[in-house]
Amino acid sequence: MDLQSLANLFATTYNPDPNVQKTGELQIRKIGAQEGMLTALLQIIASDGVELATRQACSVYLKNRVHTSYILPPNPRPDHVPIAQSDRTALKASILPLLAASPSRSITVQLAATLKDLVAHDFPDRWSSLLDDVRRLLGSGDVREVGAGVVAALECVRAFRFRQKADVLPGIIASLFPTLVTIADGMLNTSPSQPASQEIPAMLHLILKTYKTAIIVNLSPHQQSPESLVPWGRLLFRLVEMSVPVEGVPTDEEDRERCEWWKAKKWAYGILGRLFHRFGNPSQLPSPMQNEYGVFAEHFVTTFAPEIFKVYLHQVELYVSGQVWLGKKCQYQIFQFFTECIKPKSTWILLKPHVDSLVANFAFPQLTFNASKQAMWEADPVEYVRASVDEYENFSSPVSGATSFLLSLASNRTKTSFLPMLQFINTVLRSNPTPAQRFGALTMMSVLGPFIVRHPDVKGSIEQFMVQYVLPEFTSQEPYLRSVACEVLGVVAKAGITWTSEENLNNHSRAVALALDDRELPVRVQAALAITELVVIHDSVRDAVSPQVGKVVQDLLKLSDETDLDILNHSMEAMVDRFQNELLPVASQLTARLCESYLRLAREGLAQQNEAAPDSIDVESLVSDGDDDKVYGAMGVAKTIGTVVSCIDSSPEILSQVQEVIIPIIRFTLENKLIDLFDNMYELVDALTFRLHAISPNMWPVFELTYDLFKSDAVDFLDEMLPSLDNFVSYGTDVLKARPDYRSKVLDMYRTAMTSPQLGDNDKINGCKLAESMLLNLHGHVDDQLQDIIGIAADYIDKGETASFRLANLEILVNAVLYNATAALHFMEAYKPGFSRTFFDRWFAAINSDSKLPRVHDKKLSILALCKLLEMETGAIPEGLRDGWPGIVGGALNIFKTLPQAVAKRKVLEDQLVEGDDDDDEDETRYLNLEGEEDEDVWDEDSAYLEILAKEGARLREKSEKAETGDEESDTSEESEIEEELGFFSLLDNINPYVTFKQALQIFQNQNSALYQAATTMLTVERQTVLMEVVTMASQADHS
């Protein structure tokens, strides 16, 4: 096809007529894999004579084709054809010139993504000239070529940004970064008001983004050297301190935040923060990083950190005095840096004299009620609620930054900073503040509430504070003050305020109950959250709410529907749990309302998914954050439904009614393949079927859907499906016995789990559990499948990477012996002559080991299977095994010897599970640092957590490197890591192995007296003692 025809074909992909569009796409799909196709597309993209939209369509196709087919996956689809070598050569020869000549930003984005994939796959071995080509562009006098060089440098770094091994990226950095910093420095000498200045900050922004991307995981030796750190540091300081003239930026603040100059400034702040937080803070540097960055950190904290602090403090002073404007993200970065300065002694000494001023003039104003909050409250109260409730999770909000700063001061520098902050709150509230300032002071009180309730010097006065400053705000004319009053009450209630006066508690609980009917939605939401905390903690409030609990729950449901806030689902769960008896009569109606909410959210989430799948899929967009609010909301509602189910299991009749209400939402989710919600749905299926110990007729279609999904879209969801599938087999035995097609489906799931190349050892273990459930629960009805099951297990007898899988697979064969010993041994020999001997060798190696049958279930299963062997008639024993048959008794006794310890260990774990964590009081040191010297380094929970993460990361890297070199050591302690599964129940739980063994031994003696004589004669003294103990235990059980 000639270039013009190909261009015309791509033009059809954006034709308004969908039929023309579809025809064109089908034609492109037909010819897409032909050699020369990509070379032709490169020529079309480069041609100024072709319409811009067509060139863009070609660039999108090019990017997607390279991303999916440049390197094929290990198991490619049949329609995946690799890109021809001639096209690969053309791509590498053309991509950089195309970037330099790109006519639009949208095409540049597509070409850049293409370049990243080429670099990731071919550099350095198959593209050795790349860095020279990029440096040539950066050294060009043509601004477009320099721009292309900057984009190329970014993509070179992005291709290896998450690579733990420092083998490629350091070379790229050393080669390109000296040129990049020189270019950026020169750009800052250009006046921001010059006409070409918008191209300059865009390139500056990309250069800084390149540096920040390079330090996600590691800081290269070049970047640690003074030759790099000094010029880059100078550049970053210049950018932070640079005053952008008004004519260089938009007047609208939101537009200004997004303009290139402020983007560049934001990246400058971000880089300085990252350098200090991850690499330049010696007191907080995790031990695995000390060797690589210890010297650099000491240098940075003494030389650079004080300069950063000085520059940032000056920017804050200018901002507070109104002399400069600061973008929200820049403010956030400043707060983050100041917060990082709190724990190290060296930077705390710098920060300490300025804390009071920063709290009063920089942090506090962020918490006050301002015009933008008022505008959001009035225009979109739901969005206001979402923003205020989730504010602390918004990683670019100055409110979040201010909050983190206050929390860190309170928890890490309690003796120095905490009481002055409380004094500041009191000063504000006593000085005739405006309503907006009162809101700020009470918000600050809400932030510090958990600390105040625990501080020995002030916890006694918090009740009086509530009465004096919070209670009156419940009747304030300003709705935002009513809202923050509810918030403060909820916080201190959750933190454990002690009410000395029942009247004060009642006054607050009545006030918040009235706020549930407030005309303003944000007030109602905060009231709902607060009343939940009071009800959970105080019996008197619970009793007061009890007569009205139906209305309160309805209010919560209504609010949840209006806002889709997950936090309201937590409130609903708490209410359902606290009022189990009161809500029991209306459980079906409550569940129906929850199911309506779930279906609405699920349908909206489904619509979002369908909208998010355009014809031309942008690969980068697939990993970007989408709007998952509806799906998360549906997850929250599903958890609440699960709470309802758990609260009514005392009434099987009501639970059966509730189940029929829930089944439609389960089917809707599975039928529409809402994969993100599968976990929640299978938790519901498991809870319902387990608690009812029965499978209703309407639940069986869920089993069929599960099979169909497992065989298609959800093959990797067996872990989530298994508990439900086990219940179908365990409690639906009558149906399964009558339905051979259902039994075939279960067997097929086992076979797929074992043989699918997509699944690993954990999924194979789950498949084994499913097969075991069949063999245990369907005795006499799996005869037709037994040979298949044995054949599959035999195929994997010595395979698998983990001890857990090897044991699970071995136990399928043990289960087969338990199911029908004679048939099992016959089928083993049919699989391969002598295989039964192989199986016995593996089995007895486990039996005679101290650790290879670690769990109670493992031991009981083997004992009971050995009993079946003892009960076999002499003629049925395979000739090749007869000489070892007397060893069965000794093997069983070997297991009995360790069974009591395993039972005791399981009992301890069960008791711990029942008791839970008796120590409900949270560790006070999490909140307050009242020990040690005031100004020493602080090592807190966050520091310890980062230390754990770093050690685990180092361990995994070392393991990965050993695996690459073939030097990985086998893990001899793997068996000890196979833990008891306390949620696992089987028919074996109710069988007494002592009684069963005694009976089997009697049969063995009667049927095979010679073998019995041989078995008992060869017992050691120790095993004879164990035998007597077993017989005694069996006799006691018989008489009990």
Short mmCIF file of N, CA, C and O in Angstrom, two decimals, residues 941-1013:
data_model
loop_
_atom_site.label_atom_id
_atom_site.label_comp_id
_atom_site.label_asym_id
_atom_site.label_seq_id
_atom_site.Cartn_x
_atom_site.Cartn_y
_atom_site.Cartn_z
N GLU A 941 7.76 5.54 65.05
CA GLU A 941 7.17 4.41 64.33
C GLU A 941 7.39 4.50 62.82
O GLU A 941 7.64 3.51 62.14
N ASP A 942 7.26 5.71 62.28
CA ASP A 942 7.47 5.89 60.84
C ASP A 942 8.90 5.54 60.46
O ASP A 942 9.15 4.90 59.43
N SER A 943 9.85 5.97 61.29
CA SER A 943 11.26 5.66 61.02
C SER A 943 11.48 4.16 61.06
O SER A 943 12.17 3.59 60.20
N ALA A 944 10.89 3.51 62.06
CA ALA A 944 11.05 2.06 62.20
C ALA A 944 10.42 1.32 61.02
O ALA A 944 10.95 0.32 60.53
N TYR A 945 9.28 1.85 60.53
CA TYR A 945 8.59 1.22 59.40
C TYR A 945 9.46 1.32 58.14
O TYR A 945 9.60 0.35 57.39
N LEU A 946 10.06 2.49 57.91
CA LEU A 946 10.94 2.66 56.76
C LEU A 946 12.16 1.74 56.87
O LEU A 946 12.65 1.22 55.86
N GLU A 947 12.63 1.53 58.09
CA GLU A 947 13.76 0.62 58.31
C GLU A 947 13.38 -0.81 57.91
O GLU A 947 14.13 -1.51 57.22
N ILE A 948 12.17 -1.23 58.31
CA ILE A 948 11.69 -2.58 57.95
C ILE A 948 11.57 -2.72 56.44
O ILE A 948 11.99 -3.72 55.85
N LEU A 949 10.97 -1.70 55.80
CA LEU A 949 10.81 -1.75 54.34
C LEU A 949 12.16 -1.84 53.64
O LEU A 949 12.33 -2.60 52.67
N ALA A 950 13.12 -1.04 54.11
CA ALA A 950 14.44 -1.03 53.48
C ALA A 950 15.12 -2.39 53.64
O ALA A 950 15.75 -2.90 52.70
N LYS A 951 15.01 -3.00 54.82
CA LYS A 951 15.63 -4.31 55.05
C LYS A 951 14.98 -5.38 54.18
O LYS A 951 15.67 -6.24 53.61
N GLU A 952 13.65 -5.33 54.08
CA GLU A 952 12.96 -6.30 53.24
C GLU A 952 13.34 -6.11 51.77
O GLU A 952 13.54 -7.09 51.03
N GLY A 953 13.42 -4.85 51.34
CA GLY A 953 13.83 -4.56 49.97
C GLY A 953 15.23 -5.10 49.69
O GLY A 953 15.48 -5.69 48.63
N ALA A 954 16.14 -4.90 50.64
CA ALA A 954 17.51 -5.39 50.47
C ALA A 954 17.54 -6.91 50.41
O ALA A 954 18.27 -7.50 49.60
N ARG A 955 16.72 -7.55 51.24
CA ARG A 955 16.67 -9.01 51.24
C ARG A 955 16.16 -9.55 49.90
O ARG A 955 16.72 -10.49 49.33
N LEU A 956 15.08 -8.94 49.38
CA LEU A 956 14.52 -9.38 48.11
C LEU A 956 15.47 -9.14 46.95
O LEU A 956 15.57 -9.96 46.03
N ARG A 957 16.20 -8.00 46.99
CA ARG A 957 17.18 -7.73 45.93
C ARG A 957 18.30 -8.77 45.95
O ARG A 957 18.72 -9.27 44.90
N GLU A 958 18.75 -9.09 47.15
CA GLU A 958 19.82 -10.08 47.28
C GLU A 958 19.35 -11.45 46.77
O GLU A 958 20.07 -12.14 46.05
N LYS A 959 18.10 -11.80 47.11
CA LYS A 959 17.54 -13.07 46.66
C LYS A 959 17.41 -13.10 45.13
O LYS A 959 17.73 -14.09 44.48
N SER A 960 16.96 -11.96 44.57
CA SER A 960 16.80 -11.86 43.12
C SER A 960 18.14 -11.99 42.42
O SER A 960 18.27 -12.68 41.40
N GLU A 961 19.16 -11.32 42.97
CA GLU A 961 20.49 -11.37 42.35
C GLU A 961 21.07 -12.79 42.42
O GLU A 961 21.69 -13.27 41.48
N LYS A 962 20.83 -13.49 43.54
CA LYS A 962 21.32 -14.87 43.66
C LYS A 962 20.62 -15.77 42.65
O LYS A 962 21.22 -16.66 42.07
N ALA A 963 19.30 -15.52 42.46
CA ALA A 963 18.54 -16.33 41.51
C ALA A 963 19.06 -16.11 40.09
O ALA A 963 19.14 -17.05 39.29
N GLU A 964 19.44 -14.87 39.77
CA GLU A 964 19.96 -14.55 38.43
C GLU A 964 21.27 -15.29 38.16
O GLU A 964 21.54 -15.72 37.05
N THR A 965 22.08 -15.40 39.21
CA THR A 965 23.39 -16.04 39.02
C THR A 965 23.34 -17.55 39.29
O THR A 965 24.36 -18.22 39.24
N GLY A 966 22.15 -18.05 39.62
CA GLY A 966 21.99 -19.47 39.91
C GLY A 966 22.61 -19.87 41.23
O GLY A 966 22.91 -21.03 41.48
N ASP A 967 22.78 -18.87 42.12
CA ASP A 967 23.46 -19.11 43.39
C ASP A 967 22.48 -19.15 44.56
O ASP A 967 22.86 -19.04 45.70
N GLU A 968 21.18 -19.28 44.24
CA GLU A 968 20.16 -19.20 45.31
C GLU A 968 20.21 -20.46 46.16
O GLU A 968 20.22 -21.58 45.67
N GLU A 969 20.21 -20.23 47.47
CA GLU A 969 20.25 -21.37 48.39
C GLU A 969 18.84 -21.89 48.61
O GLU A 969 17.88 -21.14 48.64
N SER A 970 18.72 -23.20 48.76
CA SER A 970 17.39 -23.75 49.05
C SER A 970 17.03 -23.39 50.47
O SER A 970 17.86 -23.39 51.37
N ASP A 971 15.77 -23.12 50.65
CA ASP A 971 15.29 -22.69 51.97
C ASP A 971 14.92 -23.93 52.78
O ASP A 971 13.86 -24.51 52.62
N THR A 972 15.83 -24.33 53.67
CA THR A 972 15.61 -25.57 54.41
C THR A 972 14.56 -25.40 55.49
O THR A 972 14.05 -26.38 56.02
N SER A 973 14.21 -24.17 55.83
CA SER A 973 13.22 -23.96 56.89
C SER A 973 11.83 -23.70 56.34
O SER A 973 10.95 -23.27 57.06
N GLU A 974 11.63 -23.99 55.03
CA GLU A 974 10.34 -23.72 54.41
C GLU A 974 9.21 -24.43 55.12
O GLU A 974 8.13 -23.89 55.31
N GLU A 975 9.46 -25.71 55.50
CA GLU A 975 8.38 -26.48 56.11
C GLU A 975 7.89 -25.82 57.39
O GLU A 975 6.70 -25.85 57.71
N SER A 976 8.81 -25.19 58.13
CA SER A 976 8.42 -24.56 59.39
C SER A 976 7.55 -23.33 59.15
O SER A 976 6.90 -22.83 60.06
N GLU A 977 7.54 -22.85 57.91
CA GLU A 977 6.72 -21.68 57.60
C GLU A 977 5.31 -22.07 57.18
O GLU A 977 4.46 -21.22 56.95
N ILE A 978 5.02 -23.39 57.05
CA ILE A 978 3.66 -23.83 56.74
C ILE A 978 2.86 -23.76 58.04
O ILE A 978 3.09 -24.54 58.96
N GLU A 979 1.96 -22.81 58.11
CA GLU A 979 1.28 -22.53 59.38
C GLU A 979 -0.12 -23.14 59.40
O GLU A 979 -0.72 -23.42 58.37
N GLU A 980 -0.63 -23.32 60.61
CA GLU A 980 -2.01 -23.78 60.80
C GLU A 980 -2.98 -22.82 60.12
O GLU A 980 -2.82 -21.60 60.20
N GLU A 981 -3.99 -23.38 59.46
CA GLU A 981 -5.03 -22.56 58.82
C GLU A 981 -6.27 -22.63 59.71
O GLU A 981 -7.07 -23.56 59.62
N LEU A 982 -6.42 -21.63 60.58
CA LEU A 982 -7.47 -21.70 61.60
C LEU A 982 -8.87 -21.58 61.00
O LEU A 982 -9.85 -21.97 61.63
N GLY A 983 -8.96 -21.02 59.80
CA GLY A 983 -10.27 -20.91 59.17
C GLY A 983 -10.63 -22.12 58.34
O GLY A 983 -11.67 -22.16 57.68
N PHE A 984 -9.77 -23.15 58.36
CA PHE A 984 -9.98 -24.33 57.51
C PHE A 984 -10.68 -25.41 58.32
O PHE A 984 -10.23 -25.79 59.41
N PHE A 985 -11.79 -25.88 57.80
CA PHE A 985 -12.54 -26.96 58.47
C PHE A 985 -12.71 -28.12 57.49
O PHE A 985 -12.91 -27.90 56.30
N SER A 986 -12.65 -29.35 58.01
CA SER A 986 -12.87 -30.51 57.14
C SER A 986 -13.57 -31.60 57.94
O SER A 986 -13.67 -31.54 59.18
N LEU A 987 -14.03 -32.61 57.22
CA LEU A 987 -14.70 -33.74 57.87
C LEU A 987 -13.78 -34.47 58.84
O LEU A 987 -14.25 -35.15 59.77
N LEU A 988 -12.47 -34.34 58.63
CA LEU A 988 -11.53 -35.04 59.51
C LEU A 988 -11.52 -34.47 60.92
O LEU A 988 -11.07 -35.14 61.86
N ASP A 989 -12.00 -33.21 61.07
CA ASP A 989 -11.97 -32.57 62.39
C ASP A 989 -12.73 -33.38 63.43
O ASP A 989 -12.39 -33.36 64.62
N ASN A 990 -13.78 -34.06 63.01
CA ASN A 990 -14.64 -34.77 63.96
C ASN A 990 -14.28 -36.25 64.12
O ASN A 990 -14.98 -36.99 64.80
N ILE A 991 -13.20 -36.66 63.49
CA ILE A 991 -12.78 -38.06 63.59
C ILE A 991 -11.66 -38.18 64.61
O ILE A 991 -10.69 -37.42 64.58
N ASN A 992 -11.80 -39.13 65.53
CA ASN A 992 -10.76 -39.37 66.53
C ASN A 992 -9.72 -40.32 65.95
O ASN A 992 -10.01 -41.50 65.72
N PRO A 993 -8.51 -39.86 65.70
CA PRO A 993 -7.51 -40.73 65.05
C PRO A 993 -7.07 -41.89 65.93
O PRO A 993 -6.68 -42.95 65.44
N TYR A 994 -7.14 -41.71 67.27
CA TYR A 994 -6.72 -42.77 68.19
C TYR A 994 -7.67 -43.96 68.08
O TYR A 994 -7.24 -45.11 67.98
N VAL A 995 -8.97 -43.67 68.11
CA VAL A 995 -9.97 -44.73 68.01
C VAL A 995 -9.88 -45.42 66.65
O VAL A 995 -9.91 -46.67 66.56
N THR A 996 -9.74 -44.61 65.59
CA THR A 996 -9.67 -45.16 64.23
C THR A 996 -8.45 -46.08 64.08
O THR A 996 -8.54 -47.16 63.49
N PHE A 997 -7.32 -45.64 64.63
CA PHE A 997 -6.10 -46.45 64.51
C PHE A 997 -6.22 -47.75 65.29
O PHE A 997 -5.81 -48.83 64.81
N LYS A 998 -6.81 -47.68 66.48
CA LYS A 998 -6.98 -48.89 67.28
C LYS A 998 -7.84 -49.92 66.53
O LYS A 998 -7.53 -51.11 66.49
N GLN A 999 -8.91 -49.42 65.91
CA GLN A 999 -9.81 -50.31 65.16
C GLN A 999 -9.09 -50.89 63.94
O GLN A 999 -9.22 -52.08 63.63
N ALA A 1000 -8.33 -50.04 63.25
CA ALA A 1000 -7.61 -50.50 62.05
C ALA A 1000 -6.56 -51.55 62.43
O ALA A 1000 -6.34 -52.54 61.70
N LEU A 1001 -5.93 -51.33 63.56
CA LEU A 1001 -4.90 -52.28 64.03
C LEU A 1001 -5.53 -53.64 64.32
O LEU A 1001 -4.95 -54.70 64.02
N GLN A 1002 -6.74 -53.60 64.89
CA GLN A 1002 -7.46 -54.85 65.19
C GLN A 1002 -7.78 -55.60 63.89
O GLN A 1002 -7.60 -56.80 63.78
N ILE A 1003 -8.27 -54.85 62.89
CA ILE A 1003 -8.58 -55.46 61.59
C ILE A 1003 -7.31 -56.02 60.95
O ILE A 1003 -7.30 -57.11 60.37
N PHE A 1004 -6.24 -55.24 61.04
CA PHE A 1004 -4.95 -55.65 60.47
C PHE A 1004 -4.51 -56.98 61.10
O PHE A 1004 -4.07 -57.90 60.41
N GLN A 1005 -4.65 -57.10 62.43
CA GLN A 1005 -4.26 -58.32 63.14
C GLN A 1005 -5.12 -59.51 62.69
O GLN A 1005 -4.62 -60.61 62.47
N ASN A 1006 -6.43 -59.26 62.52
CA ASN A 1006 -7.35 -60.34 62.14
C ASN A 1006 -7.12 -60.80 60.71
O ASN A 1006 -7.20 -61.99 60.40
N GLN A 1007 -6.84 -59.82 59.79
CA GLN A 1007 -6.75 -60.15 58.37
C GLN A 1007 -5.34 -60.57 57.94
O GLN A 1007 -5.19 -61.37 57.02
N ASN A 1008 -4.35 -59.99 58.59
CA ASN A 1008 -2.96 -60.21 58.16
C ASN A 1008 -2.09 -60.48 59.39
O ASN A 1008 -1.23 -59.68 59.75
N SER A 1009 -2.33 -61.58 60.04
CA SER A 1009 -1.66 -61.82 61.32
C SER A 1009 -0.13 -61.88 61.16
O SER A 1009 0.61 -61.38 62.02
N ALA A 1010 0.34 -62.41 60.05
CA ALA A 1010 1.80 -62.51 59.86
C ALA A 1010 2.42 -61.12 59.70
O ALA A 1010 3.46 -60.80 60.31
N LEU A 1011 1.75 -60.30 58.90
CA LEU A 1011 2.25 -58.93 58.72
C LEU A 1011 2.13 -58.14 60.02
O LEU A 1011 3.00 -57.32 60.36
N TYR A 1012 1.04 -58.38 60.77
CA TYR A 1012 0.85 -57.70 62.05
C TYR A 1012 1.99 -58.08 62.99
O TYR A 1012 2.56 -57.22 63.68
N GLN A 1013 2.31 -59.38 63.03
CA GLN A 1013 3.39 -59.86 63.89
C GLN A 1013 4.71 -59.18 63.51
O GLN A 1013 5.47 -58.72 64.37
#
